[in-house]
Amino acid sequence: MYDVGMAARKPGKKIHAQQDVPRRVTLKFLAEYLQLSTTTVSVVLSDSPLAMTIAQKTKERIWAAVEKFQYRPNMFAQYLHSKRTFSVAVLVPDIGDEYSSSLISGIERRLSEAGYKYIVASHRGAPKEIETSPETLMDRAVEGMIFINTPLQKRLPIPVVAVSDITTAPGVSRIVIDNDRAIWLGLSHLKQLGHKRIAFFKGPDHNGDTEMRWKAVLENSEKFGLEVERELTVQLGTYPEVNESTVSHHGYAAAMTLLKRTRSFTALMAFNDGSAIGAIRAFQDAGLSVPNAVSVIGIDDVPLGEFIYPRLTTVRQPLEQMGQLAASTLLDRINGMTVLEETKVLPELIVRESTAPQRYR
Amino acid sequence: MYDVGMAARKPGKKIHAQQDVPRRVTLKFLAEYLQLSTTTVSVVLSDSPLAMTIAQKTKERIWAAVEKFQYRPNMFAQYLHSKRTFSVAVLVPDIGDEYSSSLISGIERRLSEAGYKYIVASHRGAPKEIETSPETLMDRAVEGMIFINTPLQKRLPIPVVAVSDITTAPGVSRIVIDNDRAIWLGLSHLKQLGHKRIAFFKGPDHNGDTEMRWKAVLENSEKFGLEVERELTVQLGTYPEVNESTVSHHGYAAAMTLLKRTRSFTALMAFNDGSAIGAIRAFQDAGLSVPNAVSVIGIDDVPLGEFIYPRLTTVRQPLEQMGQLAASTLLDRINGMTVLEETKVLPELIVRESTAPQRYR
DNA sequence: TTGAAAGCGCTACCAA
DNA sequence: TTGGTAGCGCTTTCAA
């Protein structure tokens, strides 16, 4: 393979570039081909202020050569000066789950508009991964990071935004659903339908929405004159132990647990759609019709929700939009703007078929 | 901020490194601190053959300093020599859909074992994106690419692996489900249950499995003495036009189309789980019980399949495993090994509740 | 209007 | 057992 380097034998001694084009064309090659200095070529390519002083004719020759050789600057060499990589990292528990991938979809949309690429790293809950991956990502010189439902302990030297936040480090911008509003929407819907004895699923401990959402359950129940009974609440993923990993499995198991305790509830406010769908199946298996015997409401609005039987009533969490917001916020911080420490996103009630007026039983 | 560069005033004139540590420690800084040359430090850090010749004592001093200053080599500077980035790119139609994200989950697992990171780019079907993103990804110096259900026209100068292949370029390694076997499994199951008039969903045109799967339908039907009637087949995404994007919507619409034509079928072999779930809902809405009036079988085995009503009978496509295989194959090619041009993965029949023996109607 | 030279952080060749 | 020096591909003074 022809090596460009060989063309420059002695400084000052111009040698016409050979016909052979190296595997990847470099600035130096272009300059030699054009009988110009790399400086000149670099200046016009990057359109720096100095480019004003270059003859129009020269510029045109340069651009023609760029076109001819399909020259593309080497980002890694550029980085050495600019320290910019136009890439960020996204940390998620598991890229395979619906929640993460919907958010990432939104993140990507916004990022690609800005010419950024992203690296995603799933830690699958492994503490070691969570601990070390910020480092290995910093090695790739990402300009910022987005933590999705992932704890960050120490402050990073780059901008960080968290979605479904469980970070404890300072200086993190947060994008969160307005959980109070979400619960309020669900509860007021159930209340309007006449439900009094409502069961609740509390989220798993490692989830960033669990605490806020549970607090909202307590507060809003009080507001609505509803009682949150211990007997009617079960936390996902704690009891009983299930090996299966999806939230739906946890929802199924949680519903079964509930049924073993009592059947005195007429509605269930689940933690999310996955657990709601699992619970619906459990109720059906136990011979309880949904929504006739028990109404079920989820949170999220997963795509399949409108195809299950009965179609799922839920509180929509605009994940795509939250992803976009996270990306926008991160880009703003990267560009040195000051941003809100926390941005709340509004949920929306989607009434379908899994909720119905309470019938006396 | 203290600038390390200032420490080296004149070559040869050693100056003790200051107490101040620069933002990010460099090799040069370390070397000055240790009163060694960068060569020496570099050699022991990379544990090159030459490292044998370095005094143990010196090595220890170096490692201690690395620890003390938390030195991490700059990958971008390293790249300039090694031309290696330990990163690959993954192209998908949409990272938000279940199919893509499950595959990526497998890809990531294998990649991270090998210390690789990946960039994902969703083109959302936009021809312009599909055309240009290989270029922009090459700019990031990825060492290979994985195309998921995405067309690649021209040969790339780096290794490429395709999953659900629709590439036309040469030199691509393919990972595919054994579609013939998948259809065979589904059809033999239905046949055993006594079904004779079976409806089919054909996949959308832009999907890599559509052709092979349809061919398999034709061939296996013949083998089983089943007839594939025009009236009983509808292609997803073609008719009628639906604006909604998910396959489930397409499945719902396709099923409705089918019902408008005839009700003379007793089973449906869908193109995948998404369309199967949409179809089940359509049948239910039309007053047809599944599986009593019509049996439905999907392909994929999505997580929610076992929670819908009725639980979905399906042919499992091991997406995680296929992702891992894709990554392994790509890594092998990157490392210069020769790999199979095509690897077929075996599907598996999962019998649940959406299929039942045919009852005479 | 253009070019020489230094330097970004690291590796590698050749000396000492 | 260790160091000087050149160079990877590019940008950026400073000079001409």
mmCIF file of N, CA and C in Angstrom, chain A residues 233-320:
data_model
loop_
_atom_site.group_PDB
_atom_site.id
_atom_site.type_symbol
_atom_site.label_atom_id
_atom_site.label_comp_id
_atom_site.label_asym_id
_atom_site.label_seq_id
_atom_site.Cartn_x
_atom_site.Cartn_y
_atom_site.Cartn_z
ATOM 1 N N THR A 233 -51.718 -3.253 50.409
ATOM 2 C CA THR A 233 -50.568 -2.775 49.641
ATOM 3 C C THR A 233 -49.487 -3.840 49.620
ATOM 4 N N VAL A 234 -48.867 -3.991 48.473
ATOM 5 C CA VAL A 234 -47.731 -4.913 48.405
ATOM 6 C C VAL A 234 -46.635 -4.300 47.534
ATOM 7 N N GLN A 235 -45.427 -4.495 47.998
ATOM 8 C CA GLN A 235 -44.308 -3.926 47.265
ATOM 9 C C GLN A 235 -43.771 -4.915 46.246
ATOM 10 N N LEU A 236 -43.537 -4.437 45.061
ATOM 11 C CA LEU A 236 -43.058 -5.296 43.985
ATOM 12 C C LEU A 236 -41.644 -5.785 44.247
ATOM 13 N N GLY A 237 -41.425 -7.024 43.916
ATOM 14 C CA GLY A 237 -40.052 -7.538 43.963
ATOM 15 C C GLY A 237 -39.572 -7.895 45.349
ATOM 16 N N THR A 238 -40.438 -7.740 46.361
ATOM 17 C CA THR A 238 -39.967 -8.067 47.699
ATOM 18 C C THR A 238 -40.610 -9.354 48.177
ATOM 19 N N TYR A 239 -41.877 -9.502 47.875
ATOM 20 C CA TYR A 239 -42.598 -10.609 48.460
ATOM 21 C C TYR A 239 -43.713 -11.025 47.560
ATOM 22 N N PRO A 240 -43.848 -12.236 47.124
ATOM 23 C CA PRO A 240 -42.864 -13.271 47.402
ATOM 24 C C PRO A 240 -41.711 -13.170 46.417
ATOM 25 N N GLU A 241 -40.647 -13.861 46.673
ATOM 26 C CA GLU A 241 -39.517 -13.815 45.753
ATOM 27 C C GLU A 241 -39.860 -14.544 44.463
ATOM 28 N N VAL A 242 -39.631 -13.876 43.375
ATOM 29 C CA VAL A 242 -39.788 -14.559 42.096
ATOM 30 C C VAL A 242 -38.459 -14.460 41.367
ATOM 31 N N ASN A 243 -38.140 -15.480 40.652
ATOM 32 C CA ASN A 243 -36.879 -15.457 39.915
ATOM 33 C C ASN A 243 -37.019 -14.745 38.580
ATOM 34 N N GLU A 244 -38.205 -14.818 38.038
ATOM 35 C CA GLU A 244 -38.428 -14.181 36.745
ATOM 36 C C GLU A 244 -38.146 -12.693 36.873
ATOM 37 N N SER A 245 -37.702 -12.121 35.792
ATOM 38 C CA SER A 245 -37.186 -10.771 35.918
ATOM 39 C C SER A 245 -38.157 -9.648 35.563
ATOM 40 N N THR A 246 -39.114 -9.889 34.700
ATOM 41 C CA THR A 246 -39.921 -8.753 34.244
ATOM 42 C C THR A 246 -40.862 -8.233 35.332
ATOM 43 N N VAL A 247 -41.193 -6.965 35.200
ATOM 44 C CA VAL A 247 -42.146 -6.363 36.143
ATOM 45 C C VAL A 247 -43.479 -7.067 36.106
ATOM 46 N N SER A 248 -43.827 -7.584 34.923
ATOM 47 C CA SER A 248 -45.115 -8.252 34.812
ATOM 48 C C SER A 248 -45.160 -9.476 35.716
ATOM 49 N N HIS A 249 -44.069 -10.197 35.773
ATOM 50 C CA HIS A 249 -44.009 -11.331 36.696
ATOM 51 C C HIS A 249 -44.180 -10.856 38.132
ATOM 52 N N HIS A 250 -43.527 -9.768 38.443
ATOM 53 C CA HIS A 250 -43.667 -9.242 39.794
ATOM 54 C C HIS A 250 -45.097 -8.798 40.060
ATOM 55 N N GLY A 251 -45.704 -8.200 39.049
ATOM 56 C CA GLY A 251 -47.091 -7.770 39.211
ATOM 57 C C GLY A 251 -48.007 -8.965 39.429
ATOM 58 N N TYR A 252 -47.753 -10.017 38.666
ATOM 59 C CA TYR A 252 -48.572 -11.226 38.794
ATOM 60 C C TYR A 252 -48.453 -11.775 40.211
ATOM 61 N N ALA A 253 -47.204 -11.904 40.660
ATOM 62 C CA ALA A 253 -46.969 -12.449 41.993
ATOM 63 C C ALA A 253 -47.564 -11.556 43.083
ATOM 64 N N ALA A 254 -47.420 -10.268 42.894
ATOM 65 C CA ALA A 254 -47.941 -9.329 43.893
ATOM 66 C C ALA A 254 -49.462 -9.430 43.985
ATOM 67 N N ALA A 255 -50.107 -9.575 42.829
ATOM 68 C CA ALA A 255 -51.567 -9.681 42.825
ATOM 69 C C ALA A 255 -52.006 -10.959 43.530
ATOM 70 N N MET A 256 -51.280 -12.028 43.283
ATOM 71 C CA MET A 256 -51.605 -13.286 43.940
ATOM 72 C C MET A 256 -51.461 -13.161 45.459
ATOM 73 N N THR A 257 -50.427 -12.492 45.866
ATOM 74 C CA THR A 257 -50.204 -12.241 47.285
ATOM 75 C C THR A 257 -51.384 -11.496 47.899
ATOM 76 N N LEU A 258 -51.799 -10.506 47.168
ATOM 77 C CA LEU A 258 -52.928 -9.681 47.589
ATOM 78 C C LEU A 258 -54.176 -10.544 47.774
ATOM 79 N N LEU A 259 -54.421 -11.378 46.772
ATOM 80 C CA LEU A 259 -55.627 -12.202 46.790
ATOM 81 C C LEU A 259 -55.607 -13.197 47.947
ATOM 82 N N LYS A 260 -54.415 -13.615 48.319
ATOM 83 C CA LYS A 260 -54.318 -14.559 49.424
ATOM 84 C C LYS A 260 -54.721 -13.876 50.732
ATOM 85 N N ARG A 261 -54.475 -12.569 50.776
ATOM 86 C CA ARG A 261 -54.816 -11.837 52.005
ATOM 87 C C ARG A 261 -56.305 -11.512 52.071
ATOM 88 N N THR A 262 -56.807 -11.015 50.985
ATOM 89 C CA THR A 262 -58.185 -10.524 51.000
ATOM 90 C C THR A 262 -58.699 -10.304 49.593
ATOM 91 N N ARG A 263 -59.995 -10.268 49.478
ATOM 92 C CA ARG A 263 -60.575 -9.893 48.182
ATOM 93 C C ARG A 263 -61.460 -8.661 48.370
ATOM 94 N N SER A 264 -61.197 -7.993 49.432
ATOM 95 C CA SER A 264 -62.100 -6.898 49.796
ATOM 96 C C SER A 264 -61.818 -5.593 49.065
ATOM 97 N N PHE A 265 -60.992 -5.607 48.063
ATOM 98 C CA PHE A 265 -60.727 -4.359 47.318
ATOM 99 C C PHE A 265 -61.465 -4.398 45.984
ATOM 100 N N THR A 266 -61.747 -3.240 45.454
ATOM 101 C CA THR A 266 -62.487 -3.187 44.189
ATOM 102 C C THR A 266 -61.642 -2.563 43.095
ATOM 103 N N ALA A 267 -60.478 -2.082 43.469
ATOM 104 C CA ALA A 267 -59.613 -1.479 42.450
ATOM 105 C C ALA A 267 -58.159 -1.626 42.844
ATOM 106 N N LEU A 268 -57.298 -1.594 41.835
ATOM 107 C CA LEU A 268 -55.858 -1.650 42.077
ATOM 108 C C LEU A 268 -55.181 -0.526 41.321
ATOM 109 N N MET A 269 -54.395 0.239 42.050
ATOM 110 C CA MET A 269 -53.561 1.235 41.393
ATOM 111 C C MET A 269 -52.169 0.613 41.369
ATOM 112 N N ALA A 270 -51.732 0.189 40.179
ATOM 113 C CA ALA A 270 -50.450 -0.500 40.075
ATOM 114 C C ALA A 270 -49.314 0.514 40.058
ATOM 115 N N PHE A 271 -48.103 0.005 40.110
ATOM 116 C CA PHE A 271 -46.954 0.905 40.083
ATOM 117 C C PHE A 271 -46.660 1.361 38.661
ATOM 118 N N ASN A 272 -46.906 0.477 37.732
ATOM 119 C CA ASN A 272 -46.703 0.813 36.322
ATOM 120 C C ASN A 272 -47.480 -0.166 35.447
ATOM 121 N N ASP A 273 -47.391 0.010 34.152
ATOM 122 C CA ASP A 273 -48.181 -0.832 33.259
ATOM 123 C C ASP A 273 -47.767 -2.294 33.314
ATOM 124 N N GLY A 274 -46.478 -2.522 33.381
ATOM 125 C CA GLY A 274 -46.001 -3.900 33.421
ATOM 126 C C GLY A 274 -46.626 -4.655 34.578
ATOM 127 N N SER A 275 -46.586 -4.061 35.765
ATOM 128 C CA SER A 275 -47.151 -4.742 36.923
ATOM 129 C C SER A 275 -48.670 -4.793 36.829
ATOM 130 N N ALA A 276 -49.281 -3.805 36.195
ATOM 131 C CA ALA A 276 -50.736 -3.805 36.029
ATOM 132 C C ALA A 276 -51.160 -4.972 35.137
ATOM 133 N N ILE A 277 -50.419 -5.170 34.066
ATOM 134 C CA ILE A 277 -50.762 -6.245 33.131
ATOM 135 C C ILE A 277 -50.581 -7.614 33.790
ATOM 136 N N GLY A 278 -49.522 -7.745 34.561
ATOM 137 C CA GLY A 278 -49.327 -8.982 35.297
ATOM 138 C C GLY A 278 -50.465 -9.215 36.280
ATOM 139 N N ALA A 279 -50.885 -8.152 36.953
ATOM 140 C CA ALA A 279 -51.946 -8.262 37.950
ATOM 141 C C ALA A 279 -53.274 -8.626 37.291
ATOM 142 N N ILE A 280 -53.551 -8.025 36.160
ATOM 143 C CA ILE A 280 -54.810 -8.327 35.465
ATOM 144 C C ILE A 280 -54.885 -9.823 35.160
ATOM 145 N N ARG A 281 -53.759 -10.371 34.698
ATOM 146 C CA ARG A 281 -53.754 -11.780 34.366
ATOM 147 C C ARG A 281 -53.951 -12.626 35.618
ATOM 148 N N ALA A 282 -53.399 -12.172 36.709
ATOM 149 C CA ALA A 282 -53.557 -12.906 37.964
ATOM 150 C C ALA A 282 -55.018 -12.893 38.408
ATOM 151 N N PHE A 283 -55.641 -11.731 38.314
ATOM 152 C CA PHE A 283 -57.047 -11.626 38.700
ATOM 153 C C PHE A 283 -57.900 -12.543 37.821
ATOM 154 N N GLN A 284 -57.589 -12.505 36.533
ATOM 155 C CA GLN A 284 -58.348 -13.355 35.612
ATOM 156 C C GLN A 284 -58.160 -14.824 35.959
ATOM 157 N N ASP A 285 -56.949 -15.184 36.281
ATOM 158 C CA ASP A 285 -56.691 -16.576 36.635
ATOM 159 C C ASP A 285 -57.416 -16.962 37.921
ATOM 160 N N ALA A 286 -57.661 -15.962 38.760
ATOM 161 C CA ALA A 286 -58.348 -16.243 40.031
ATOM 162 C C ALA A 286 -59.855 -16.154 39.866
ATOM 163 N N GLY A 287 -60.277 -15.949 38.636
ATOM 164 C CA GLY A 287 -61.713 -15.902 38.383
ATOM 165 C C GLY A 287 -62.346 -14.545 38.629
ATOM 166 N N LEU A 288 -61.521 -13.536 38.780
ATOM 167 C CA LEU A 288 -62.062 -12.193 38.973
ATOM 168 C C LEU A 288 -62.040 -11.440 37.645
ATOM 169 N N SER A 289 -63.165 -10.968 37.234
ATOM 170 C CA SER A 289 -63.216 -10.242 35.979
ATOM 171 C C SER A 289 -62.683 -8.832 36.157
ATOM 172 N N VAL A 290 -61.910 -8.406 35.180
ATOM 173 C CA VAL A 290 -61.461 -7.012 35.146
ATOM 174 C C VAL A 290 -62.158 -6.377 33.955
ATOM 175 N N PRO A 291 -62.876 -5.294 34.108
ATOM 176 C CA PRO A 291 -62.969 -4.466 35.311
ATOM 177 C C PRO A 291 -64.199 -4.741 36.171
ATOM 178 N N ASN A 292 -65.000 -5.744 35.832
ATOM 179 C CA ASN A 292 -66.237 -5.911 36.592
ATOM 180 C C ASN A 292 -66.024 -6.181 38.074
ATOM 181 N N ALA A 293 -65.149 -7.102 38.371
ATOM 182 C CA ALA A 293 -64.890 -7.402 39.775
ATOM 183 C C ALA A 293 -63.861 -6.437 40.357
ATOM 184 N N VAL A 294 -62.826 -6.158 39.563
ATOM 185 C CA VAL A 294 -61.826 -5.214 40.056
ATOM 186 C C VAL A 294 -61.287 -4.360 38.915
ATOM 187 N N SER A 295 -61.194 -3.083 39.187
ATOM 188 C CA SER A 295 -60.635 -2.145 38.218
ATOM 189 C C SER A 295 -59.127 -2.085 38.406
ATOM 190 N N VAL A 296 -58.407 -1.955 37.292
ATOM 191 C CA VAL A 296 -56.949 -1.863 37.382
ATOM 192 C C VAL A 296 -56.459 -0.684 36.566
ATOM 193 N N ILE A 297 -55.559 0.081 37.158
ATOM 194 C CA ILE A 297 -54.986 1.200 36.421
ATOM 195 C C ILE A 297 -53.458 1.160 36.544
ATOM 196 N N GLY A 298 -52.803 1.429 35.435
ATOM 197 C CA GLY A 298 -51.340 1.403 35.418
ATOM 198 C C GLY A 298 -50.747 2.797 35.273
ATOM 199 N N ILE A 299 -49.456 2.842 35.099
ATOM 200 C CA ILE A 299 -48.777 4.106 34.806
ATOM 201 C C ILE A 299 -47.707 3.804 33.757
ATOM 202 N N ASP A 300 -47.667 4.567 32.714
ATOM 203 C CA ASP A 300 -46.662 4.488 31.646
ATOM 204 C C ASP A 300 -47.270 4.663 30.263
ATOM 205 N N ASP A 301 -48.280 3.812 29.994
ATOM 206 C CA ASP A 301 -48.871 3.698 28.663
ATOM 207 C C ASP A 301 -47.916 3.003 27.693
ATOM 208 N N VAL A 302 -47.693 1.731 27.933
ATOM 209 C CA VAL A 302 -46.883 0.938 27.000
ATOM 210 C C VAL A 302 -47.710 0.646 25.751
ATOM 211 N N PRO A 303 -47.040 0.470 24.610
ATOM 212 C CA PRO A 303 -47.737 0.286 23.339
ATOM 213 C C PRO A 303 -48.754 -0.859 23.349
ATOM 214 N N LEU A 304 -48.408 -1.957 24.025
ATOM 215 C CA LEU A 304 -49.311 -3.101 24.014
ATOM 216 C C LEU A 304 -50.553 -2.896 24.876
ATOM 217 N N GLY A 305 -50.535 -1.850 25.709
ATOM 218 C CA GLY A 305 -51.643 -1.608 26.618
ATOM 219 C C GLY A 305 -52.981 -1.528 25.931
ATOM 220 N N GLU A 306 -53.004 -1.033 24.726
ATOM 221 C CA GLU A 306 -54.305 -0.895 24.081
ATOM 222 C C GLU A 306 -54.725 -2.148 23.318
ATOM 223 N N PHE A 307 -53.939 -3.205 23.446
ATOM 224 C CA PHE A 307 -54.317 -4.442 22.762
ATOM 225 C C PHE A 307 -54.612 -5.595 23.707
ATOM 226 N N ILE A 308 -54.320 -5.399 24.968
ATOM 227 C CA ILE A 308 -54.617 -6.489 25.896
ATOM 228 C C ILE A 308 -56.111 -6.498 26.182
ATOM 229 N N TYR A 309 -56.545 -7.555 26.856
ATOM 230 C CA TYR A 309 -57.963 -7.688 27.164
ATOM 231 C C TYR A 309 -58.141 -7.707 28.658
ATOM 232 N N PRO A 310 -58.763 -6.744 29.253
ATOM 233 C CA PRO A 310 -59.315 -5.528 28.656
ATOM 234 C C PRO A 310 -58.216 -4.485 28.413
ATOM 235 N N ARG A 311 -58.484 -3.591 27.481
ATOM 236 C CA ARG A 311 -57.507 -2.545 27.184
ATOM 237 C C ARG A 311 -57.190 -1.776 28.465
ATOM 238 N N LEU A 312 -55.953 -1.472 28.632
ATOM 239 C CA LEU A 312 -55.488 -0.912 29.904
ATOM 240 C C LEU A 312 -55.726 0.587 30.093
ATOM 241 N N THR A 313 -56.425 0.904 31.171
ATOM 242 C CA THR A 313 -56.526 2.302 31.583
ATOM 243 C C THR A 313 -55.213 2.649 32.273
ATOM 244 N N THR A 314 -54.665 3.797 31.970
ATOM 245 C CA THR A 314 -53.339 4.105 32.515
ATOM 246 C C THR A 314 -53.091 5.605 32.602
ATOM 247 N N VAL A 315 -52.022 5.951 33.272
ATOM 248 C CA VAL A 315 -51.589 7.338 33.304
ATOM 249 C C VAL A 315 -50.345 7.411 32.430
ATOM 250 N N ARG A 316 -50.450 8.128 31.346
ATOM 251 C CA ARG A 316 -49.338 8.147 30.393
ATOM 252 C C ARG A 316 -48.152 8.957 30.880
ATOM 253 N N GLN A 317 -47.021 8.329 30.764
ATOM 254 C CA GLN A 317 -45.761 8.991 31.076
ATOM 255 C C GLN A 317 -45.067 9.192 29.720
ATOM 256 N N PRO A 318 -44.840 10.423 29.323
ATOM 257 C CA PRO A 318 -44.300 10.664 27.980
ATOM 258 C C PRO A 318 -42.805 10.393 27.901
ATOM 259 N N LEU A 319 -42.459 9.108 27.768
ATOM 260 C CA LEU A 319 -41.057 8.723 27.856
ATOM 261 C C LEU A 319 -40.195 9.313 26.744
ATOM 262 N N GLU A 320 -40.708 9.274 25.526
ATOM 263 C CA GLU A 320 -39.948 9.842 24.412
ATOM 264 C C GLU A 320 -39.606 11.306 24.711
#
